[in-house]
CSV table of C-alpha atoms and ligand atoms in Angstrom, one decimal:
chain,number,residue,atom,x,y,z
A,1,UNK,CA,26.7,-0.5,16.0
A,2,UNK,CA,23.2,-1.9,14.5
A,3,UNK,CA,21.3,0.9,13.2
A,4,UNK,CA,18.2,2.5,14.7
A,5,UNK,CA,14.9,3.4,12.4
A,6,UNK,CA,12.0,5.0,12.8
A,7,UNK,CA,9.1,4.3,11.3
A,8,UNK,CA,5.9,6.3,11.0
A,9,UNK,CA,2.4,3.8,9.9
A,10,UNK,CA,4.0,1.3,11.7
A,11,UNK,CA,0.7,-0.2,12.2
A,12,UNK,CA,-0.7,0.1,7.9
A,13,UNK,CA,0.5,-2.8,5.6
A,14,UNK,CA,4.1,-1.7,4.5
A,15,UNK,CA,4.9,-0.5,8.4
A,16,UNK,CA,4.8,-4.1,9.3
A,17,UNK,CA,6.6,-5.9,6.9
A,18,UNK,CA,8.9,-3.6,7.1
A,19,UNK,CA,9.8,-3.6,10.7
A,20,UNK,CA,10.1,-7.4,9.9
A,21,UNK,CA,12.8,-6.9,7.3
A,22,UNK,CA,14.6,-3.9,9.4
A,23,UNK,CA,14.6,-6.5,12.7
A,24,UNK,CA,15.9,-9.3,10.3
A,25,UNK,CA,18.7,-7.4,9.4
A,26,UNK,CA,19.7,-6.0,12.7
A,27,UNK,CA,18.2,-3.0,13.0
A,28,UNK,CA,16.4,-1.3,16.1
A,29,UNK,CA,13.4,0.0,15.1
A,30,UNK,CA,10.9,2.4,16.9
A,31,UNK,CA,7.5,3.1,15.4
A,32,UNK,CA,5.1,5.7,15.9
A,33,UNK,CA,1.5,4.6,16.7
A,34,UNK,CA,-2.0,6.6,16.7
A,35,UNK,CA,-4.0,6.7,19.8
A,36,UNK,CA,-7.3,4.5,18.6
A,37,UNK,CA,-10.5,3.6,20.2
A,38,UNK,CA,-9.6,0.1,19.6
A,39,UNK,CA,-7.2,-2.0,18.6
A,40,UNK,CA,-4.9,-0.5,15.7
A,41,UNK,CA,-1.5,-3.0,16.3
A,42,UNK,CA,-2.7,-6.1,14.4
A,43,UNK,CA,-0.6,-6.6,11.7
A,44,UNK,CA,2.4,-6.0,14.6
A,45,UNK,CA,0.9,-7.8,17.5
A,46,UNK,CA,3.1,-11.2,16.7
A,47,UNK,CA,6.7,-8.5,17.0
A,48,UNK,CA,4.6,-6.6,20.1
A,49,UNK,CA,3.9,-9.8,21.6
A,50,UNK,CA,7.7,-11.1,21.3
A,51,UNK,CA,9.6,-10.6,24.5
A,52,UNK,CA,12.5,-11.4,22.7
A,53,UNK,CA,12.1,-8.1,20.1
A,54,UNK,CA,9.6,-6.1,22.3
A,55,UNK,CA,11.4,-3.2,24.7
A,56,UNK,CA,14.6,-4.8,23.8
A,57,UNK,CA,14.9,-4.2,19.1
A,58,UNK,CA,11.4,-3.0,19.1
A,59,UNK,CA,9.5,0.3,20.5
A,60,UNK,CA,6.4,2.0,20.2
A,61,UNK,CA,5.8,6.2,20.7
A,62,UNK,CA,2.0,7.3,20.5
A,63,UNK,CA,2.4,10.3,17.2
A,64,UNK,CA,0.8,12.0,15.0
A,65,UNK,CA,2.0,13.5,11.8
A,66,UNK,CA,-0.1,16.6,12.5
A,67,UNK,CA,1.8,17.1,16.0
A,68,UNK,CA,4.8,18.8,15.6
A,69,UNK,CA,6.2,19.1,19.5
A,70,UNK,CA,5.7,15.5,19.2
A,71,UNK,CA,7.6,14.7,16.0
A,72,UNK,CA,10.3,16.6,17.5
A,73,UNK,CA,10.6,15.2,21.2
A,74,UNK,CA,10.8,11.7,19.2
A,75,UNK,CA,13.8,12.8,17.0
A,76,UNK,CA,15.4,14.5,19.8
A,77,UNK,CA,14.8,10.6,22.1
A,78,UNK,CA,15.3,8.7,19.0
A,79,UNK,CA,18.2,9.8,17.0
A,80,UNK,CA,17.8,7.6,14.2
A,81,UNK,CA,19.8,6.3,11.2
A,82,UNK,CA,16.8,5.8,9.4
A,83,UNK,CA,13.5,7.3,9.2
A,84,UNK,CA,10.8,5.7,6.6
A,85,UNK,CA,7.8,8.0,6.2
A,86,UNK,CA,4.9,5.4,5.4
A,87,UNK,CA,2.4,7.5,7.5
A,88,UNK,CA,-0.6,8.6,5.3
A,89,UNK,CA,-4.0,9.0,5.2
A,90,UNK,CA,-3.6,5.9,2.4
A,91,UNK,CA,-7.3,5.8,0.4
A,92,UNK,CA,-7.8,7.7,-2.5
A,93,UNK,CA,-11.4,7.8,-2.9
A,94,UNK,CA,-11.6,8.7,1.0
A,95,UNK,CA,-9.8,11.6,0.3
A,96,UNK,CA,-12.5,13.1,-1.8
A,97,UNK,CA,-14.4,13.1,1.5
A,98,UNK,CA,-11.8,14.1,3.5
A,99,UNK,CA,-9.4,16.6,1.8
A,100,UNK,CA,-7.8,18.7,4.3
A,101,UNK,CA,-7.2,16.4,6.5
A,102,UNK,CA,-5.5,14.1,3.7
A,103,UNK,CA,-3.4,17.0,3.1
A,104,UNK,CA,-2.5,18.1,6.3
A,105,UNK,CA,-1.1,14.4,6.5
A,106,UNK,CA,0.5,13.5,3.3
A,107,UNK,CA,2.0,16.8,2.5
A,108,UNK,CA,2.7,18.7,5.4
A,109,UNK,CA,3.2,15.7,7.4
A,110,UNK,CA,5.9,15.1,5.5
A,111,UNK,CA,7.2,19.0,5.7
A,112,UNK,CA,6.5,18.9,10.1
A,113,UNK,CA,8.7,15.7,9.9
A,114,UNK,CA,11.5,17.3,7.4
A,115,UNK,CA,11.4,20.5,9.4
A,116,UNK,CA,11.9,18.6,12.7
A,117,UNK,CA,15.2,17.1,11.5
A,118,UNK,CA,16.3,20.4,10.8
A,119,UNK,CA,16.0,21.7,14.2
A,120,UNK,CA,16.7,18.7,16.2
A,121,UNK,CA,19.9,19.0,13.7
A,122,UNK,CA,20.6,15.3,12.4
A,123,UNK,CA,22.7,15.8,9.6
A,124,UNK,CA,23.1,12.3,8.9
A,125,UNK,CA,19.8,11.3,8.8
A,126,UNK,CA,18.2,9.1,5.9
A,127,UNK,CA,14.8,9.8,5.5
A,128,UNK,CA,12.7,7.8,3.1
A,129,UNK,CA,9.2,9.2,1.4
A,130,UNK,CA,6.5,7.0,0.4
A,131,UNK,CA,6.1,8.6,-2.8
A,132,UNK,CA,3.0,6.9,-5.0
A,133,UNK,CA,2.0,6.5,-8.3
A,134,UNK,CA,-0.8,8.1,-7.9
A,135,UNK,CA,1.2,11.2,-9.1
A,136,UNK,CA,1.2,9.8,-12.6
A,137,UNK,CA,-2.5,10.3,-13.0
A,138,UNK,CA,-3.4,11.3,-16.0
A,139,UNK,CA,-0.8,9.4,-17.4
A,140,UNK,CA,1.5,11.0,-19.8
A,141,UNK,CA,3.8,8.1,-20.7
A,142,UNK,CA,3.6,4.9,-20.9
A,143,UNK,CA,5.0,3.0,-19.0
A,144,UNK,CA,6.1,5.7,-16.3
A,145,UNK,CA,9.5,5.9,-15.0
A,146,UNK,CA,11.4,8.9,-12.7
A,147,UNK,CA,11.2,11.3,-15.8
A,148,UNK,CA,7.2,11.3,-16.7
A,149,UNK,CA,5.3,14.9,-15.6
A,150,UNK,CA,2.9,14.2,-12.7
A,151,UNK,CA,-0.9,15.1,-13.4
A,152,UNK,CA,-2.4,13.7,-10.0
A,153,UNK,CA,-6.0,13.0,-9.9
A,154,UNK,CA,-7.3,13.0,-6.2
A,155,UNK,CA,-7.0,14.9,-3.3
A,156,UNK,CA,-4.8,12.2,-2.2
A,157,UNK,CA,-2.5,12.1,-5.4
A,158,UNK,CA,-2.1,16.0,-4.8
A,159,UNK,CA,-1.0,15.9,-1.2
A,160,UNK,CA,1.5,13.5,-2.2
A,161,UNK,CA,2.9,15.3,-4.8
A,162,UNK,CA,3.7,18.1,-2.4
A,163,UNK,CA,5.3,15.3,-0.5
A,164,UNK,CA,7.3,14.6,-3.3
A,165,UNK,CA,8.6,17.7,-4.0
A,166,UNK,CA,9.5,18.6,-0.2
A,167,UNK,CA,11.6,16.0,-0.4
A,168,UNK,CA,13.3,16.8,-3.8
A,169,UNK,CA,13.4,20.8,-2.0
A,170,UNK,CA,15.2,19.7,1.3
A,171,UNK,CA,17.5,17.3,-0.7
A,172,UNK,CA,18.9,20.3,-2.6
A,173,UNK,CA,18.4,22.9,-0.3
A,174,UNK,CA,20.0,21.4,2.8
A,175,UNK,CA,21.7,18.6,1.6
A,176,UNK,CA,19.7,16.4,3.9
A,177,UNK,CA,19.9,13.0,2.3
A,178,UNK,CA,15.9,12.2,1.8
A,179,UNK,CA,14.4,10.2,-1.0
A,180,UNK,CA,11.4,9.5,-3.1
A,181,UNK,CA,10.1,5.6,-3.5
A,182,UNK,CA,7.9,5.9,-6.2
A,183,UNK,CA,5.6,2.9,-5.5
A,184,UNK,CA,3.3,1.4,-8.0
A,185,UNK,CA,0.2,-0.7,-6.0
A,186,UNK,CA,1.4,-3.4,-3.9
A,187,UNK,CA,-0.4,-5.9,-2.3
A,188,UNK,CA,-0.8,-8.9,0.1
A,189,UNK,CA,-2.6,-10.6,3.0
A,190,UNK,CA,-2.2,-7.7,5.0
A,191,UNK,CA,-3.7,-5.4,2.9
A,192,UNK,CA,-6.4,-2.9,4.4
A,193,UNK,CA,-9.9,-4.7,3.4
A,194,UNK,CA,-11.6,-1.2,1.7
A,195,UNK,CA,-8.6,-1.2,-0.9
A,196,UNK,CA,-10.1,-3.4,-4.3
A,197,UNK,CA,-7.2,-6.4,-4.6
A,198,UNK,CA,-8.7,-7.1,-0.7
A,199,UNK,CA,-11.9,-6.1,-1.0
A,200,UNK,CA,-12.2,-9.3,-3.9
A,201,UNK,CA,-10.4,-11.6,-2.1
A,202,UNK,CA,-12.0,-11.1,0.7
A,203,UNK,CA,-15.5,-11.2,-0.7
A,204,UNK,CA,-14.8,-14.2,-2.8
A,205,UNK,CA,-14.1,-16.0,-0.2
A,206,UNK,CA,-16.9,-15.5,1.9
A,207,UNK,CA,-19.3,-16.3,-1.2
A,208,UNK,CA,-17.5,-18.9,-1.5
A,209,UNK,CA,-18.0,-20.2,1.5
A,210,UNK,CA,-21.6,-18.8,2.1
A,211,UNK,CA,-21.5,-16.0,4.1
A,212,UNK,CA,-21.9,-13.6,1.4
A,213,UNK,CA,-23.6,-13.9,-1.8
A,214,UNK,CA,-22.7,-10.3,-3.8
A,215,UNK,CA,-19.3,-8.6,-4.8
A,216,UNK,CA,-20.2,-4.8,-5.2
A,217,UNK,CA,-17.7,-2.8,-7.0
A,218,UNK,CA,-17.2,0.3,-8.9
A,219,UNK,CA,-15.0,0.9,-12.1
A,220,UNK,CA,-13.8,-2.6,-13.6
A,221,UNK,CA,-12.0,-0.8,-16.6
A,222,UNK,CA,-9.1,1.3,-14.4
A,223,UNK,CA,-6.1,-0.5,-15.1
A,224,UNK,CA,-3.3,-1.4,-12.1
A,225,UNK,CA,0.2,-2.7,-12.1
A,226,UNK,CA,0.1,-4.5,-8.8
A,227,UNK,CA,2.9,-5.9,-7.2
A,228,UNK,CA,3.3,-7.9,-4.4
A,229,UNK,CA,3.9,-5.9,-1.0
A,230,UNK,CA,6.9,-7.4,1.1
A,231,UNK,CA,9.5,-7.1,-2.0
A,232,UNK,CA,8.3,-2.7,-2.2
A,233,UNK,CA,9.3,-2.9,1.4
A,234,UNK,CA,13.1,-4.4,1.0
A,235,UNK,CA,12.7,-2.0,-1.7
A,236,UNK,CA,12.5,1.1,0.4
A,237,UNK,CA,15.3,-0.3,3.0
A,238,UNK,CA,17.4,-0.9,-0.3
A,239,UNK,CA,16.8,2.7,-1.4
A,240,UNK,CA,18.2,4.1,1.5
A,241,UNK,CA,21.3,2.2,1.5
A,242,UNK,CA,22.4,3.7,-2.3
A,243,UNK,CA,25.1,5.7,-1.7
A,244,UNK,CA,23.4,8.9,-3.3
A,245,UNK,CA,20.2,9.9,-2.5
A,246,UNK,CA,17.6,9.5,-5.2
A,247,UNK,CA,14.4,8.8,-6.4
A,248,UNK,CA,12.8,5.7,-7.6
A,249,UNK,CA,10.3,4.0,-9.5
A,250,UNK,CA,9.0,0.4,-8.3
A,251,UNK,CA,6.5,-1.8,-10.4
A,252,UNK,CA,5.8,-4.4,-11.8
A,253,UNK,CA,5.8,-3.4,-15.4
A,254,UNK,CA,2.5,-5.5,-15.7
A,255,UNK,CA,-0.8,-4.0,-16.1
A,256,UNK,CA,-4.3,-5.6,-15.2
A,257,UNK,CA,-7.9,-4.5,-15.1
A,258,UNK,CA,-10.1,-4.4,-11.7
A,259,UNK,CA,-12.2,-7.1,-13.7
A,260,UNK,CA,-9.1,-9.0,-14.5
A,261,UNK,CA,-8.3,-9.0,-10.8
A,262,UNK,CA,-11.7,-10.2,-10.1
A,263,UNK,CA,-11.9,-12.8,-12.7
A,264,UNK,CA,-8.8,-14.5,-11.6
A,265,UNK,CA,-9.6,-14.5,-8.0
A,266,UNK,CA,-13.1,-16.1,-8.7
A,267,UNK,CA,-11.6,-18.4,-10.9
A,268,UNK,CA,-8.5,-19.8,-8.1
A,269,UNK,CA,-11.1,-20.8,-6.4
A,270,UNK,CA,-12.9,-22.7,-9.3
A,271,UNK,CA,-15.6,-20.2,-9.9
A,272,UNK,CA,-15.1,-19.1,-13.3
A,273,UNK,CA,-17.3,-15.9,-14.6
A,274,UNK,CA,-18.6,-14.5,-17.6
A,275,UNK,CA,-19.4,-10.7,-18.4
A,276,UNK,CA,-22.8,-8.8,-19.2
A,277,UNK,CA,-24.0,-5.4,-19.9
A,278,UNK,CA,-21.9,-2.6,-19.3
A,279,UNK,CA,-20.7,0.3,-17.1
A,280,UNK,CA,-23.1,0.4,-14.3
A,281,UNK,CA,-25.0,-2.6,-15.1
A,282,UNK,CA,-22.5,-4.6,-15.7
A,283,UNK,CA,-22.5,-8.3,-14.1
A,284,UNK,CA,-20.2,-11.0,-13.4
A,285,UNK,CA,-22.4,-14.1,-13.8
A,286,UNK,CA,-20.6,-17.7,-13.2
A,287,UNK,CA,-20.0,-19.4,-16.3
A,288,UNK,CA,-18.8,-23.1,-14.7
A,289,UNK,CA,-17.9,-24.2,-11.0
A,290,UNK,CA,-14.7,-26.6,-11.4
A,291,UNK,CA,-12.7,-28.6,-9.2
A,292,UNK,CA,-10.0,-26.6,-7.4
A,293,UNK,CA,-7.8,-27.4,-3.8
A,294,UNK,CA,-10.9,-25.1,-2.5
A,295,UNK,CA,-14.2,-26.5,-1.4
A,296,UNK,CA,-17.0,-24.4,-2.6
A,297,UNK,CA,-19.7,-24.8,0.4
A,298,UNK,CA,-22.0,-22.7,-1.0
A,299,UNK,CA,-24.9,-24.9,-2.7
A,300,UNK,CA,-26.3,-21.8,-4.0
A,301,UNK,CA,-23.9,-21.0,-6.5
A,302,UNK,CA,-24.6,-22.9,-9.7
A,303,UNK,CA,-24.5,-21.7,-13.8
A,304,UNK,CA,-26.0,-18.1,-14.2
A,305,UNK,CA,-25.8,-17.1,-10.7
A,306,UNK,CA,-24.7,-13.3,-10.2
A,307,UNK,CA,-21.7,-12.4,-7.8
A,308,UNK,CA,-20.4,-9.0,-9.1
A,309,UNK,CA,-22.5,-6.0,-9.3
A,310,UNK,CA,-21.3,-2.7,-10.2
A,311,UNK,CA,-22.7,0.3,-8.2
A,312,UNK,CA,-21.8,4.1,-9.2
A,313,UNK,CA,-21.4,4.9,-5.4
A,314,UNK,CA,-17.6,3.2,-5.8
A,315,UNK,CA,-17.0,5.4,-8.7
A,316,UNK,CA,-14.4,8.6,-8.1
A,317,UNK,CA,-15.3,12.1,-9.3
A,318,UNK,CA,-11.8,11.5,-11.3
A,319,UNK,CA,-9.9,8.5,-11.6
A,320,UNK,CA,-6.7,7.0,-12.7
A,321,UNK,CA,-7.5,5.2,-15.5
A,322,UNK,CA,-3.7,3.4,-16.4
A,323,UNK,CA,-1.4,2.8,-14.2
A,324,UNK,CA,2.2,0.4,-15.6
A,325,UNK,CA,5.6,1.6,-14.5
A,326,UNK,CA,9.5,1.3,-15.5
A,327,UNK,CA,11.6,-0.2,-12.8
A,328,UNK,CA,14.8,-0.1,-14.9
A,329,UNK,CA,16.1,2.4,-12.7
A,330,UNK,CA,15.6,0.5,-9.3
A,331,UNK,CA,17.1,-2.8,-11.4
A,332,UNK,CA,20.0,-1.3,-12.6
A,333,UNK,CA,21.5,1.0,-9.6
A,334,UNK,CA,20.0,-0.9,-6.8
A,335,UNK,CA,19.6,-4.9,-8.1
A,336,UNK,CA,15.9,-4.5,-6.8
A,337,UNK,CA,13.5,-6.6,-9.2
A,338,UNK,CA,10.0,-7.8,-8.2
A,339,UNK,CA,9.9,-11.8,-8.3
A,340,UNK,CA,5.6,-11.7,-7.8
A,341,UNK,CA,3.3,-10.8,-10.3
A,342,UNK,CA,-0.1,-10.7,-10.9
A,343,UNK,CA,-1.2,-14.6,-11.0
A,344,UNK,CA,1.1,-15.7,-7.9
A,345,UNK,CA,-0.2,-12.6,-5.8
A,346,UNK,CA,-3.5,-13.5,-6.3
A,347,UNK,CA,-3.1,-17.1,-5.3
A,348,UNK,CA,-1.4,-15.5,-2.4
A,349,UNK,CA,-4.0,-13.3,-1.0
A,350,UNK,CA,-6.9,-15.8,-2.0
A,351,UNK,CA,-4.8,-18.6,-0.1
A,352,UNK,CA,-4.9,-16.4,3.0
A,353,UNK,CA,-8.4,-14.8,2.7
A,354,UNK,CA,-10.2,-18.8,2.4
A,355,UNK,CA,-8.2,-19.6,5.5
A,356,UNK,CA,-9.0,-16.5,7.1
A,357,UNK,CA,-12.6,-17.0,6.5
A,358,UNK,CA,-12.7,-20.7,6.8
A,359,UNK,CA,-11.6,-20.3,10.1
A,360,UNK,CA,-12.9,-17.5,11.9
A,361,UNK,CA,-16.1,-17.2,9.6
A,362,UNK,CA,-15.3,-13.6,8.8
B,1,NAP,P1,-2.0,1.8,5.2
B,1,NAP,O1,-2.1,0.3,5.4
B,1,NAP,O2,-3.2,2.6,5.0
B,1,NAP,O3,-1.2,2.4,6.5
B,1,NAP,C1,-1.1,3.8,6.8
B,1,NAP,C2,-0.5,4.0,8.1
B,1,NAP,O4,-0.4,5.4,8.4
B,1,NAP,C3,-1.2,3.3,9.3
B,1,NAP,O5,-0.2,2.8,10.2
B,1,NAP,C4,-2.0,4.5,9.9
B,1,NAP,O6,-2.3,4.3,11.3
B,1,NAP,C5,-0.9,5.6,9.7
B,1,NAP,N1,-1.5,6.9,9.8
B,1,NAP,C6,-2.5,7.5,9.2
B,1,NAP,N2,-2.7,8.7,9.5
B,1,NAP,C7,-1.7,9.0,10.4
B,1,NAP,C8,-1.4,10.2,11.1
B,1,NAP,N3,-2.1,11.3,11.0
B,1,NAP,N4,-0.3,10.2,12.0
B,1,NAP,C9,0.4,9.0,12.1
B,1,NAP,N5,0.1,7.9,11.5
B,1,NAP,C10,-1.0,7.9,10.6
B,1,NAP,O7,-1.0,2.2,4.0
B,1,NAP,P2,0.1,1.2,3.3
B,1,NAP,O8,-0.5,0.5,2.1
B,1,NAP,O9,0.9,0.5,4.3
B,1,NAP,O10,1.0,2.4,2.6
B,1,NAP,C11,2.1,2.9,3.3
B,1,NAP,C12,2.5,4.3,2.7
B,1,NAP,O11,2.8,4.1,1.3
B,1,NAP,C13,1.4,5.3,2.7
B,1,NAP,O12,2.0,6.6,2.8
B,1,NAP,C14,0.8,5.2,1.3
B,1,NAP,O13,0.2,6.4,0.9
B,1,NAP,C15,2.0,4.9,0.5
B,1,NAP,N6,1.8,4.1,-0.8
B,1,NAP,C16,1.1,2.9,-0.7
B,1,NAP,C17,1.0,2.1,-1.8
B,1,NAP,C18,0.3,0.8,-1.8
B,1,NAP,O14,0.0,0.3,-2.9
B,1,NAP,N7,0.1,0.2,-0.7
B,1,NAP,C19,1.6,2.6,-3.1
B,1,NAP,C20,2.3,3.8,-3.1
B,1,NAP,C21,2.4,4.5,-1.9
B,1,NAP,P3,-3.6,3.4,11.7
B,1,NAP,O15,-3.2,2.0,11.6
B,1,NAP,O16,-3.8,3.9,13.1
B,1,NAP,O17,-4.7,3.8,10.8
B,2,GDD,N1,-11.2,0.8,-3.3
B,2,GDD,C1,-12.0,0.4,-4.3
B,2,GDD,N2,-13.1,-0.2,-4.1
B,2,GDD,N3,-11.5,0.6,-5.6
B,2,GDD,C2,-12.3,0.1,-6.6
B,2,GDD,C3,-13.5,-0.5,-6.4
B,2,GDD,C4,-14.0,-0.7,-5.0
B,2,GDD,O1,-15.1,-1.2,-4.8
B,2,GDD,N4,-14.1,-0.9,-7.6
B,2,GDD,C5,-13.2,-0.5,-8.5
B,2,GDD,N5,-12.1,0.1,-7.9
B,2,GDD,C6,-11.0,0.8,-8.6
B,2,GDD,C7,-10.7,2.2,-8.2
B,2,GDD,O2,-11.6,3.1,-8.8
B,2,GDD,C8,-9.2,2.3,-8.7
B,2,GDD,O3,-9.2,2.6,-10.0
B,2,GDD,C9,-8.7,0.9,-8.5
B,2,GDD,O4,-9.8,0.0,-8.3
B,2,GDD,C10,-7.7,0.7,-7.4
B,2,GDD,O5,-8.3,1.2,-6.2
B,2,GDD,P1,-7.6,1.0,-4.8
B,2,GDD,O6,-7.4,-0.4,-4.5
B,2,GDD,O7,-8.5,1.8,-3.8
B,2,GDD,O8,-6.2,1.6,-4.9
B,2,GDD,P2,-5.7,3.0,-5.6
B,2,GDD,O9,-5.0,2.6,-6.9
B,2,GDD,O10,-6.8,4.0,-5.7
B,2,GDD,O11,-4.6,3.5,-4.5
B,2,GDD,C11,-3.7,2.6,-3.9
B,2,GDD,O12,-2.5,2.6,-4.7
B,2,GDD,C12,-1.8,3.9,-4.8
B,2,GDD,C13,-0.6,3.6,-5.6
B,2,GDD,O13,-1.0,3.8,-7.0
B,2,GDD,C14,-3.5,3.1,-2.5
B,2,GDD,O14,-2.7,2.2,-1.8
B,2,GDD,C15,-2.7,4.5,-2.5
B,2,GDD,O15,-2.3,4.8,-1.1
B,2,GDD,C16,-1.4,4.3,-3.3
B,2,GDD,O16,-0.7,5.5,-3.4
């Protein structure tokens, strides 16, 4: 019998390619969907769309994470094989605004949907946690890997952690077979457009091609390892099939500065920049335009020409300064290795973003 999953963000970046790889493989796969005021199914509306794979591999259920009749109604209709727990309130400076919502979501979201298995009974269950990086924190090793202490710095990171260790708790407690992806920053075209890897590709583009003329962003120093967002997702599925329920690490074991980020996408598309002043008044100025496959339609842009302010506003009351993990684990037990680093995901999310903007002129 093909298996069933259930997937919670269905909707958010990693939901989506997900349910891609899940239907690929087989699987039927239900999804759990906020109620919005508009449209919230883009990055699924090609799968939704698909009478093929729509009401026959794939369902949605309106949910909440902070509902728990409603987590438990779904089990009960549901019984799934699978259940991957991408459902977050994802942004870590927004949680700073927002921290008890972000922690009514991340961490006892995660304990509602835990508790609900319980008393729906699935025993067989495999429940996947999207664990983050953002644990790390303050880093104390480096690179991190399953056995560095956690220090988390946001309201976001702390949340999680409680995830993390809810999951670790149930595991041991009542042998329920639930496991922690602990996933470094991953990327792509889908990516959600406030997070920084999109928020420069995006921007580029549209200076670029004229519609904006300024990148504003905050700190340029805090270092990433960012990976490329479909291969985390296999990851996850490959997780759950280990025979033993564990706890991962998956990264890149590269690490890149914001400004890095930004000086390679500027300069895919021929714009090449130069640095000046620092911390707050710090500028990226273009050096040269060369030739590249992309057509620079902005006549305005020329030697000396500003692009990248910084403005304190993006700054975090704390921040993760280094981020670089250890994937050993994941490479050895499971055969996962990431194939995309930094330079190929960049020409893949400035690829899409020109395109994007090219042709709807937004
Ligand atoms: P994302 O694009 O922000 O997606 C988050 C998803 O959660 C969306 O579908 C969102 O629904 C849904 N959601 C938010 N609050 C909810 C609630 N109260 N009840 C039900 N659904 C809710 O995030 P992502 O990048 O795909 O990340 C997926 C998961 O991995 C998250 O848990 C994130 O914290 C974690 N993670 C991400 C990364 C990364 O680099 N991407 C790294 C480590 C861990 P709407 O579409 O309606 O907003
Ligand atoms: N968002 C944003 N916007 N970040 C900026 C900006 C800006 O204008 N300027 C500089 N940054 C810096 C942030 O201060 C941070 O150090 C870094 O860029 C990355 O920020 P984000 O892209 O927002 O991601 P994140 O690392 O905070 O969190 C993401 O990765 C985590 C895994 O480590 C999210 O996807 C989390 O959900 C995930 O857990």
């Amino acid at each position: 019998m093909n298996k069933k999953a259930l997937i919670t963000g269905i909707t958010g970046q990693d939901g989506s390619y997900l349910t891609e790889i899940l239907l690929d493989k087989g699987y039927t796969v239900h999804g759990i969907i906020r109620r919005s005021s508009s449209f919230n199914t883009g990055r699924i509306d090609h799968l939704y769309n698909n009478q093929e794979i729509y009401g026959k591999r794939l369902f949605l259920h309106y949910g909440d994470l902070v509902d728990t009749s409603n987590l438990n109604r779904l089990l009960e209709k549901i019984e799934p094989d699978e259940i991957y727990n991408l459902a977050a309130q994802s942004h870590v400076k927004v949680s700073f605004e927002i921290p008890d919502y972000t922690a009514q979501v991340d961490a006892l979201g995660t304990l509602r949907f835990l508790d609900a298995i319980r008393e729906v009974g699935l025993k067989q269950v495999k429940f996947y946690q999207a664990s983050t990086s953002e644990l790390y924190g303050k880093a104390q090793d480096i690179p991190q890997t399953e056995k560095t202490p956690f220090y988390p710095r946001s309201p976001y990171g702390v949340a999680k952690l409680y995830g993390y260790w809810i999951i670790v708790n149930y595991r041991e407690a009542y042998n329920l077979f639930a496991c922690n992806g602990i996933l470094f920053n991953h990327e792509s075209p889908r990516r959600g457009e406030t997070f920084v890897s999109r928020k420069i590709t995006r921007a580029a583009s549209r200076i670029a091609l004229g519609i904006d003329e300024k990148l504003i962003l905050g700190n340029l120093n805090a270092k990433r390892d960012w990976g490329y967002a479909p291969e985390y997702c296999e990851g996850m599925r490959m997780i759950l099939q280990h025979p033993i329920p564990e706890d991962f690490v998956m990264a890149t074991g590269e690490t890149h500065t914001v400004r890095e980020f930004a000086e390679l996408t500027f300069g895919e598309l021929g714009i090449n920049l130069e640095w000046d002043g620092k911390d707050e008044r710090e500028r990226g100025i273009i050096k040269e335009i060369v030739k590249t496959k992309y057509d620079i339609k902005n006549k305005k842009l020329k030697q000396g020409v500003c692009v990248i302010e910084v403005d304190g506003r993006y700054y975090r009351p704390t921040e993760v300064d280094l981020l670089i993990g250890d994937y050993t684990k994941a490479k050895n037990l499971l055969g996962w290795e990431p194939k995309v680093k930094f330079d190929e995901l960049i020409k893949i999310m400035i690829e899409s973003d020109y395109e994007k903007v090219l042709k709807r002129g937004f």
